[in-house]
Amino acid sequence: MKGKIGIIGAGVAGLASAVRMAARGYSVDVFEKNEYPGGKLTAFQLGDFRFDAGPSLFTMPHYVDELTEVAGNPDLPPFTYQRLDTICHYFWEDGTRFPAFADPVRFSRVVHQELGVPPAEIFRALEESRRKYELTGRIFLEKSLHRAKTWLHPDVLRAIWQIPSLDIFQSMHTSNNRLFNHPKMVQLFDRYATYNGSDPYQAPGLLNIIPHFEYQFGAYFPTGGMHQITKHLVRLAKHLGVTFHFGQAVDRILIERGKVSGLQIGQDKVPYTAVISNMDIFFTYQRLLVDQPMPRKVKNQEKSTSALIFYWGVQQTFPELDVHNIFFSDHYQREFNNLRKGLVDDDPTVYINISSKLAPADAPSGAENWFVMINAPYAQGVDWDAAIPAARTKILRKLERILGQEIEPLISEETVLHPALIESRTASHLGALYGSSSNDRMAAFLRHPNRTRVFENLYFCGGSVHPGGGIPLCLLSARIVDEIMHSKRQVSL
Ligand code: FAD
């Protein structure tokens, strides 16, 4: 056995780190303050309905498959998933509605039919997205930005050469306005900013790489729901001998002479040769490294947006709805302006995810499990007791206008998740879904690295550090930690 590694938090990145470390032969302990694994990627039962509590859109499934391989393809229940033919159903107040097919040709045909947009515009936008991804994706997402080796790579020189065409100095919205003539297509492509909790009117046009993830790599649904990702990673980790300590919050990261020496859990001090924190970086500094000043950029960087989610058991099936559905605001820019001011707009964009469309066991026959989400400001200074019923009414009115029937009488089960609860359940600063926002064009460089130069053998993974939030990037953060830990420059453990 090599050294002993302590992991703080069993979010998706903590689990991925546990698999990677155990596969390398370390003895691994995972401490999780909750009684269950997964952090935001968890699930619950409400009456006869099953709900995935957080993420609903699954992209880049090969990052999960990669972990199965890292674990040696053990003989365990397989992790399977299906590719979606329709990425999302879009609805507007004026009656326009259409499915966004995963196949770009079918997608461009339906957009042409419904909006008169020439297919060439769609192909050009997707090609731009591909080009930006290929120039920058591997550098900004798959590598540590804090090692000289990354910057000496030929890909970086190529990207630097192309900077003027990467739309770093204009917003996503400006960039989409240049690509499309129709405002609904601009809005549809602007929406990708919300995939990492950003604002399309602020975030740089480079973020238009996001559609490439869906149109090139696809959108997927794990068999049995999103929570199967967590279950699979826990199974892999246990198979490799990882020990989980649920219901045990880490209280301190112990440091001796500039080196991590262990973790403090209650009164117990447990020695470790290295520690990986999957806890939000803000709280890692504030609560676990109390003698260490918090880096200014961790304190000051703008958070991503949060969300307000209603989980409804709905006693009817809706053939016009799919797994992913968006009901767009008629006042998209105002919606984002209000989020910045800490307000929920009067006409919020509503997202509905219905996993029972593909996993019928998630709802009783003749019913559906609706995960109804709107973007919400992060938790600071909002009176959620007042904001929740007001938002619920706005959502119901909007759905009733667009779907043409009353929804409220159909709701037989209900619970709600709001930013303050997200913060308390997963220790995510201000309930931000994706750590810090990408509104600043320097965001990638401002995000905390996956290690610190101040203390040896302390590493960070998860949505609040490089390369950012969302399941795929969290999985990449664990891969980057593994790489930097085992690069030649690192001391051996
Ligand atoms: P987290 O999930 O934040 O978990 C961290 C864990 O650490 C928690 O379990 C916490 O309890 C534990 N912890 C914290 N402090 C301590 C301590 N001191 N001791 C022990 N344990 C501790 N992403 C997508 O890819 N697609 C989506 O569709 C999507 N939609 C989302 C919708 C919602 C409502 C939410 C909330 C998130 C969504 N995301 C989505 C984002 C995605 O869920 C996150 O980026 C990702 O799950 C974060 O994982 P993480 O590894 O950073 O850990």
XYZ file of C-alpha atoms and ligand atoms in Angstrom:
546
model
C 0.000 0.000 0.000
C 1.277 3.512 -0.841
C 0.162 6.419 1.377
C -3.148 7.233 3.031
C -5.463 9.755 1.409
C -8.325 11.607 3.089
C -11.087 12.985 0.873
C -13.475 15.637 2.186
C -16.912 15.246 0.600
C -18.607 12.566 -1.501
C -19.823 14.833 -4.300
C -19.281 13.534 -7.821
C -15.711 14.894 -7.906
C -14.882 13.467 -4.473
C -16.150 10.069 -5.607
C -14.180 10.254 -8.859
C -11.053 11.186 -6.879
C -11.644 8.262 -4.520
C -11.824 5.852 -7.480
C -8.655 7.261 -9.032
C -6.658 7.239 -5.808
C -7.755 3.749 -4.769
C -6.974 2.447 -8.267
C -3.423 3.767 -7.788
C -3.082 1.689 -4.647
C -3.597 4.279 -1.903
C -5.660 3.598 1.159
C -8.579 6.035 0.816
C -11.053 7.396 3.371
C -13.978 9.571 2.230
C -15.645 11.761 4.863
C -19.131 13.001 3.987
C -21.126 15.219 6.319
C -24.436 13.923 4.954
C -25.730 10.407 5.543
C -25.712 9.817 1.771
C -23.229 10.233 -1.113
C -23.499 12.419 -4.213
C -23.826 15.946 -2.809
C -25.946 17.768 -5.383
C -26.183 14.567 -7.444
C -28.661 12.791 -5.217
C -32.254 11.526 -5.408
C -35.298 11.133 -3.196
C -38.747 9.581 -3.102
C -41.870 11.695 -2.626
C -44.937 9.497 -2.241
C -45.029 7.311 -5.352
C -42.662 9.580 -7.279
C -38.864 9.322 -7.582
C -36.910 12.516 -8.227
C -33.314 13.299 -9.082
C -32.693 16.216 -6.757
C -30.111 18.194 -8.743
C -28.548 17.632 -12.155
C -30.863 16.414 -14.897
C -28.786 16.838 -18.056
C -26.009 14.320 -18.626
C -23.299 15.056 -21.161
C -19.850 13.529 -21.757
C -20.729 10.087 -20.339
C -17.326 8.787 -21.452
C -15.827 10.543 -18.409
C -17.809 8.113 -16.223
C -16.838 5.181 -18.448
C -13.225 6.261 -18.070
C -13.549 5.758 -14.297
C -14.934 2.260 -14.827
C -11.802 1.545 -16.864
C -9.544 3.162 -14.263
C -11.129 0.807 -11.726
C -10.211 -2.155 -13.967
C -13.690 -2.825 -15.461
C -14.802 -4.812 -12.417
C -17.635 -7.299 -12.545
C -20.285 -4.984 -11.091
C -23.742 -3.939 -12.322
C -22.905 -1.942 -15.462
C -23.501 1.792 -15.787
C -25.612 2.267 -18.923
C -27.262 5.219 -20.603
C -29.120 6.156 -23.730
C -28.489 8.989 -26.149
C -31.423 11.386 -26.495
C -32.881 11.970 -29.976
C -34.430 15.198 -28.777
C -32.254 17.402 -26.631
C -34.987 19.760 -25.476
C -38.505 20.933 -26.309
C -38.710 24.713 -26.539
C -41.862 26.753 -25.899
C -42.594 30.468 -26.217
C -45.520 32.590 -25.094
C -46.596 33.371 -28.671
C -47.382 29.709 -29.313
C -44.109 28.846 -31.072
C -42.857 25.438 -29.975
C -40.503 22.908 -31.453
C -38.212 20.054 -30.487
C -34.456 20.596 -30.749
C -33.393 17.315 -32.298
C -29.912 16.055 -31.525
C -29.278 15.494 -35.206
C -28.251 18.924 -36.581
C -29.931 18.271 -39.937
C -33.290 17.450 -38.326
C -32.838 20.359 -35.922
C -32.129 22.819 -38.741
C -35.159 21.520 -40.686
C -37.567 22.065 -37.820
C -36.131 25.523 -37.114
C -36.490 26.394 -40.771
C -40.081 25.158 -40.765
C -41.078 26.980 -37.555
C -39.035 30.181 -37.760
C -37.941 30.409 -41.399
C -34.300 30.383 -40.301
C -31.997 29.126 -43.087
C -30.358 25.806 -42.079
C -26.984 27.317 -43.000
C -27.223 29.633 -39.967
C -27.499 26.650 -37.624
C -24.631 24.812 -39.279
C -22.451 27.931 -39.110
C -23.193 28.396 -35.390
C -22.423 24.745 -34.620
C -19.255 24.923 -36.669
C -18.159 28.036 -34.706
C -18.877 26.160 -31.503
C -16.790 23.196 -32.671
C -13.893 25.427 -33.733
C -13.840 27.252 -30.394
C -14.000 23.974 -28.490
C -11.200 22.398 -30.467
C -8.972 25.428 -30.019
C -9.557 25.869 -26.330
C -11.381 22.891 -24.755
C -8.349 20.756 -24.116
C -6.388 23.639 -22.604
C -9.027 25.305 -20.484
C -10.954 22.232 -19.383
C -8.700 19.210 -19.415
C -5.418 20.638 -18.110
C -4.249 22.447 -15.047
C -3.847 26.139 -15.961
C -1.296 26.485 -13.204
C 1.562 24.446 -14.611
C 4.169 25.690 -17.055
C 3.823 22.449 -19.022
C 0.287 23.416 -20.069
C 1.431 26.762 -21.438
C 4.296 25.286 -23.424
C 1.952 22.997 -25.349
C 1.549 23.758 -29.100
C -2.271 23.861 -28.637
C -1.816 26.977 -26.498
C 0.185 28.782 -29.168
C -2.510 27.899 -31.707
C -5.228 29.255 -29.400
C -3.295 32.447 -28.642
C -2.866 33.041 -32.357
C -6.646 32.710 -32.788
C -7.657 34.943 -29.837
C -9.280 37.629 -32.011
C -11.706 35.050 -33.441
C -12.608 33.408 -30.109
C -15.037 36.217 -29.132
C -13.345 36.691 -25.774
C -13.977 40.433 -25.880
C -17.686 40.296 -26.698
C -20.591 38.694 -24.887
C -22.209 35.393 -25.844
C -25.307 37.367 -26.734
C -23.435 39.714 -29.075
C -21.756 36.743 -30.649
C -25.098 34.912 -31.130
C -26.669 38.078 -32.514
C -23.984 38.070 -35.169
C -24.673 34.414 -36.005
C -28.483 34.531 -36.118
C -31.047 36.916 -37.510
C -33.987 35.483 -35.609
C -34.340 36.601 -31.951
C -35.664 33.178 -30.885
C -32.515 31.479 -32.167
C -30.366 34.062 -30.393
C -32.289 33.297 -27.204
C -32.007 29.534 -27.699
C -28.237 29.748 -28.088
C -27.910 32.377 -25.312
C -29.504 29.845 -22.983
C -26.331 27.750 -23.010
C -24.798 30.321 -20.613
C -27.039 28.885 -17.909
C -25.326 25.497 -18.267
C -22.667 26.863 -15.953
C -24.747 29.449 -14.127
C -23.642 32.441 -16.193
C -25.374 35.372 -17.854
C -25.274 35.421 -21.686
C -25.249 39.228 -21.682
C -22.039 39.233 -19.613
C -20.236 35.966 -20.305
C -17.697 36.026 -23.149
C -18.621 34.634 -26.568
C -16.035 31.910 -26.034
C -18.682 30.169 -23.921
C -20.454 29.407 -27.166
C -18.391 26.225 -27.087
C -21.140 24.739 -24.881
C -23.556 23.745 -27.705
C -20.728 21.646 -29.133
C -20.924 19.389 -26.060
C -24.531 18.547 -26.905
C -24.373 18.447 -30.686
C -21.059 16.635 -31.007
C -20.946 14.459 -27.899
C -24.708 14.249 -27.276
C -27.155 14.504 -24.390
C -27.825 11.313 -22.441
C -30.063 9.744 -19.858
C -28.569 7.183 -17.453
C -30.684 4.039 -17.129
C -32.599 4.513 -13.875
C -31.906 8.254 -13.653
C -29.086 10.672 -12.875
C -28.521 9.282 -9.401
C -27.144 6.119 -11.009
C -23.940 8.101 -11.682
C -23.432 8.477 -7.936
C -24.393 4.880 -7.253
C -21.984 3.614 -9.892
C -19.048 5.653 -8.586
C -19.728 4.514 -5.006
C -19.802 0.883 -6.186
C -16.485 1.323 -8.022
C -14.911 3.015 -5.008
C -16.095 0.344 -2.572
C -14.908 -2.378 -4.928
C -11.445 -0.795 -4.804
C -11.517 -0.770 -1.008
C -12.405 2.871 -0.314
C -13.847 3.409 3.174
C -16.795 5.805 3.426
C -17.575 7.694 6.635
C -21.094 9.100 6.209
C -22.503 11.612 8.652
C -18.946 12.710 9.532
C -18.053 16.312 8.767
C -14.394 17.249 8.616
C -13.684 20.134 11.001
C -10.061 21.024 10.165
C -7.322 20.249 7.704
C -4.267 19.689 9.900
C -1.021 21.282 8.774
C 2.461 20.762 10.175
C 5.482 22.711 8.928
C 3.787 23.663 5.642
C 2.565 20.133 4.940
C -0.794 18.466 5.325
C -0.597 16.041 8.220
C -4.208 14.895 8.543
C -7.841 15.735 9.188
C -9.718 16.586 12.337
C -13.186 15.079 12.685
C -14.781 16.090 15.967
C -12.099 15.420 18.573
C -10.326 12.815 16.425
C -7.159 13.667 14.535
C -6.530 11.214 11.705
C -3.139 11.273 9.960
C -3.050 11.427 6.145
C -0.228 11.741 3.652
C -2.426 13.804 1.342
C -5.856 15.399 1.447
C -8.263 16.156 -1.414
C -11.033 18.606 -0.587
C -14.259 18.273 -2.566
C -15.828 20.843 -0.248
C -16.634 24.213 -1.805
C -13.359 26.155 -1.917
C -14.784 29.173 -0.047
C -15.849 27.019 2.894
C -12.670 24.920 2.746
C -10.700 28.089 3.531
C -13.254 29.610 5.868
C -13.968 26.514 7.986
C -11.139 24.028 7.548
C -8.075 26.249 7.065
C -8.962 28.873 9.644
C -5.381 30.098 10.160
C -4.830 30.549 6.446
C -5.967 33.807 4.789
C -8.534 33.144 2.080
C -7.130 34.082 -1.348
C -8.709 37.324 -2.556
C -10.004 35.769 -5.740
C -11.862 33.075 -3.791
C -13.482 35.769 -1.653
C -14.321 38.140 -4.497
C -15.136 36.038 -7.530
C -18.771 36.361 -8.597
C -20.822 33.245 -7.877
C -22.784 31.340 -10.478
C -26.545 31.613 -10.326
C -28.541 29.293 -8.124
C -31.958 27.737 -8.688
C -35.403 27.421 -7.221
C -36.870 23.982 -7.831
C -40.366 22.654 -7.306
C -40.700 18.874 -7.404
C -44.260 18.083 -8.386
C -46.052 14.765 -8.666
C -48.465 15.585 -11.516
C -51.593 13.467 -11.994
C -51.665 13.582 -15.766
C -49.351 12.775 -18.668
C -48.433 15.451 -21.200
C -47.562 14.031 -24.649
C -46.375 17.457 -25.821
C -43.626 17.436 -23.171
C -40.323 15.566 -23.363
C -37.570 14.776 -20.844
C -36.165 18.323 -21.074
C -38.474 21.291 -21.695
C -37.898 25.025 -21.668
C -40.611 27.687 -21.452
C -38.794 30.860 -22.417
C -39.252 34.266 -20.850
C -40.351 37.043 -23.188
C -37.950 39.288 -21.247
C -34.750 37.307 -21.230
C -32.311 40.184 -20.656
C -34.503 41.630 -17.905
C -34.577 38.167 -16.262
C -30.754 38.153 -16.052
C -30.616 41.798 -14.951
C -32.977 40.938 -12.121
C -30.915 37.901 -11.112
C -27.936 40.213 -10.713
C -30.051 42.419 -8.452
C -31.083 39.385 -6.355
C -34.611 39.236 -7.780
C -36.731 36.591 -9.499
C -38.229 38.132 -12.641
C -42.016 38.363 -13.128
C -41.654 36.250 -16.264
C -38.984 33.664 -15.453
C -37.774 31.063 -17.944
C -39.100 27.730 -16.678
C -37.287 24.420 -17.145
C -39.175 21.155 -16.644
C -37.419 17.823 -16.474
C -39.569 14.686 -16.516
C -37.483 11.571 -15.960
C -40.588 9.348 -15.959
C -40.762 9.890 -19.741
C -37.815 7.469 -19.970
C -37.976 5.772 -16.577
C -41.676 4.924 -16.169
C -41.103 3.562 -12.662
C -40.343 7.129 -11.518
C -44.095 7.947 -11.476
C -47.327 5.985 -11.114
C -49.195 5.088 -14.279
C -51.032 8.114 -15.735
C -48.820 10.560 -13.793
C -45.450 12.315 -14.267
C -42.644 13.518 -11.983
C -42.015 17.186 -12.794
C -38.759 18.828 -11.745
C -39.645 22.485 -12.305
C -36.707 24.868 -12.080
C -36.103 28.570 -12.571
C -32.820 30.436 -12.347
C -32.555 32.105 -8.962
C -30.131 34.611 -7.506
C -27.599 33.111 -5.147
C -28.653 33.018 -1.530
C -27.504 36.452 -0.304
C -30.211 38.644 1.232
C -33.280 36.987 -0.337
C -36.355 36.343 1.804
C -37.172 32.863 0.460
C -40.326 32.558 2.575
C -41.809 35.378 0.519
C -40.024 34.666 -2.761
C -41.053 30.988 -3.051
C -44.865 31.357 -3.127
C -44.531 34.384 -5.426
C -42.321 32.439 -7.840
C -44.652 29.425 -7.693
C -47.581 31.576 -8.792
C -45.553 33.086 -11.663
C -44.481 29.626 -12.841
C -47.994 28.190 -12.689
C -49.467 31.134 -14.593
C -46.815 30.828 -17.288
C -47.289 27.070 -17.715
C -51.050 27.494 -17.812
C -50.785 30.191 -20.499
C -48.516 28.075 -22.684
C -49.960 24.600 -22.067
C -53.519 25.905 -22.116
C -54.737 24.182 -18.960
C -54.652 24.545 -15.196
C -51.700 22.745 -13.624
C -52.184 23.406 -9.908
C -55.125 20.982 -9.413
C -52.968 18.199 -10.905
C -50.218 18.505 -8.274
C -50.584 15.672 -5.774
C -47.093 15.785 -4.194
C -44.803 18.750 -3.750
C -41.560 19.826 -2.184
C -39.144 22.650 -2.881
C -35.389 23.290 -2.985
C -34.075 26.840 -2.777
C -30.602 28.431 -2.746
C -30.304 28.618 1.055
C -31.135 24.891 1.305
C -28.620 24.065 -1.436
C -26.032 25.945 0.608
C -26.829 24.158 3.854
C -27.198 20.655 2.361
C -24.015 20.630 0.309
C -21.985 23.439 1.919
C -21.991 25.304 -1.411
C -21.256 28.960 -0.819
C -24.467 30.996 -1.331
C -26.145 27.984 -2.941
C -24.368 28.591 -6.252
C -24.941 25.586 -8.530
C -21.620 25.808 -10.357
C -19.162 27.523 -8.000
C -18.141 30.789 -9.593
C -19.765 32.234 -12.715
C -17.995 32.517 -16.050
C -19.239 36.061 -16.597
C -15.737 37.486 -16.347
C -13.582 36.804 -19.395
C -10.752 35.960 -16.987
C -12.949 33.517 -15.019
C -10.961 30.446 -16.071
C -7.812 32.014 -14.587
C -9.521 33.341 -11.460
C -10.903 29.938 -10.450
C -8.873 28.340 -7.676
C -6.295 25.801 -8.929
C -6.532 22.128 -8.027
C -3.675 22.448 -5.546
C -2.121 25.131 -3.394
C 1.490 26.156 -3.423
C 1.180 27.145 0.245
C 0.762 23.626 1.636
C 2.216 20.445 0.278
C -0.102 17.551 -0.445
C -3.365 19.491 -0.338
C -5.543 19.236 -3.454
C -8.968 20.471 -4.505
C -11.620 19.038 -6.786
C -15.265 19.851 -7.551
C -17.387 22.542 -9.116
C -15.908 25.492 -7.214
C -12.339 24.982 -8.495
C -10.720 24.531 -11.908
C -12.101 23.718 -14.467
C -15.571 24.579 -13.033
C -19.054 23.266 -12.298
C -21.288 20.671 -13.912
C -20.763 16.918 -13.804
C -18.290 16.616 -16.713
C -16.010 19.363 -15.418
C -16.175 18.021 -11.856
C -15.042 14.639 -13.205
C -12.232 16.398 -15.056
C -11.161 18.170 -11.862
C -10.565 14.748 -10.280
C -8.542 13.671 -13.300
C -6.426 16.857 -13.110
C -5.776 16.299 -9.389
C -4.607 12.787 -10.196
C -2.326 14.115 -12.943
C -0.708 16.874 -10.904
C -0.269 14.596 -7.906
C 1.589 12.072 -9.978
C 3.601 14.354 -12.196
C 7.372 14.082 -11.771
C 7.689 17.344 -9.875
C 5.483 16.193 -7.029
C 7.037 14.601 -3.985
C 6.150 10.947 -3.795
C 3.543 10.019 -1.213
P -21.045 18.721 -4.383
O -22.189 18.073 -5.047
O -21.105 20.172 -4.130
O -20.808 17.934 -3.039
C -19.855 18.309 -2.078
C -20.014 17.339 -0.933
O -19.115 17.684 0.101
C -21.411 17.376 -0.333
O -21.943 16.073 -0.272
C -21.180 17.954 1.057
O -22.107 17.466 2.015
C -19.778 17.488 1.338
N -19.102 18.295 2.350
C -18.999 19.647 2.376
N -18.294 20.038 3.447
C -17.918 18.906 4.098
C -17.157 18.655 5.271
N -16.612 19.650 5.997
N -16.974 17.374 5.657
C -17.498 16.346 4.949
N -18.252 16.541 3.839
C -18.447 17.801 3.411
N -24.681 19.731 -13.594
C -24.794 19.086 -14.779
O -23.788 18.572 -15.308
N -26.011 18.982 -15.403
C -27.154 19.514 -14.878
O -28.245 19.361 -15.425
C -27.055 20.203 -13.632
N -28.163 20.728 -13.045
C -28.088 21.103 -11.734
C -29.289 21.403 -11.059
C -29.261 21.680 -9.707
C -30.545 21.980 -8.982
C -28.035 21.673 -9.008
C -27.994 21.938 -7.519
C -26.837 21.447 -9.689
C -26.860 21.148 -11.053
N -25.688 20.839 -11.757
C -25.771 20.261 -13.002
C -24.358 21.082 -11.175
C -23.782 19.795 -10.573
O -24.731 19.196 -9.761
C -22.571 20.149 -9.752
O -21.633 20.915 -10.503
C -21.845 18.910 -9.221
O -22.744 17.898 -8.836
C -20.993 19.360 -8.061
O -20.239 18.284 -7.586
P -19.063 18.503 -6.557
O -18.147 17.342 -6.730
O -18.488 19.859 -6.683
O -19.699 18.329 -5.119
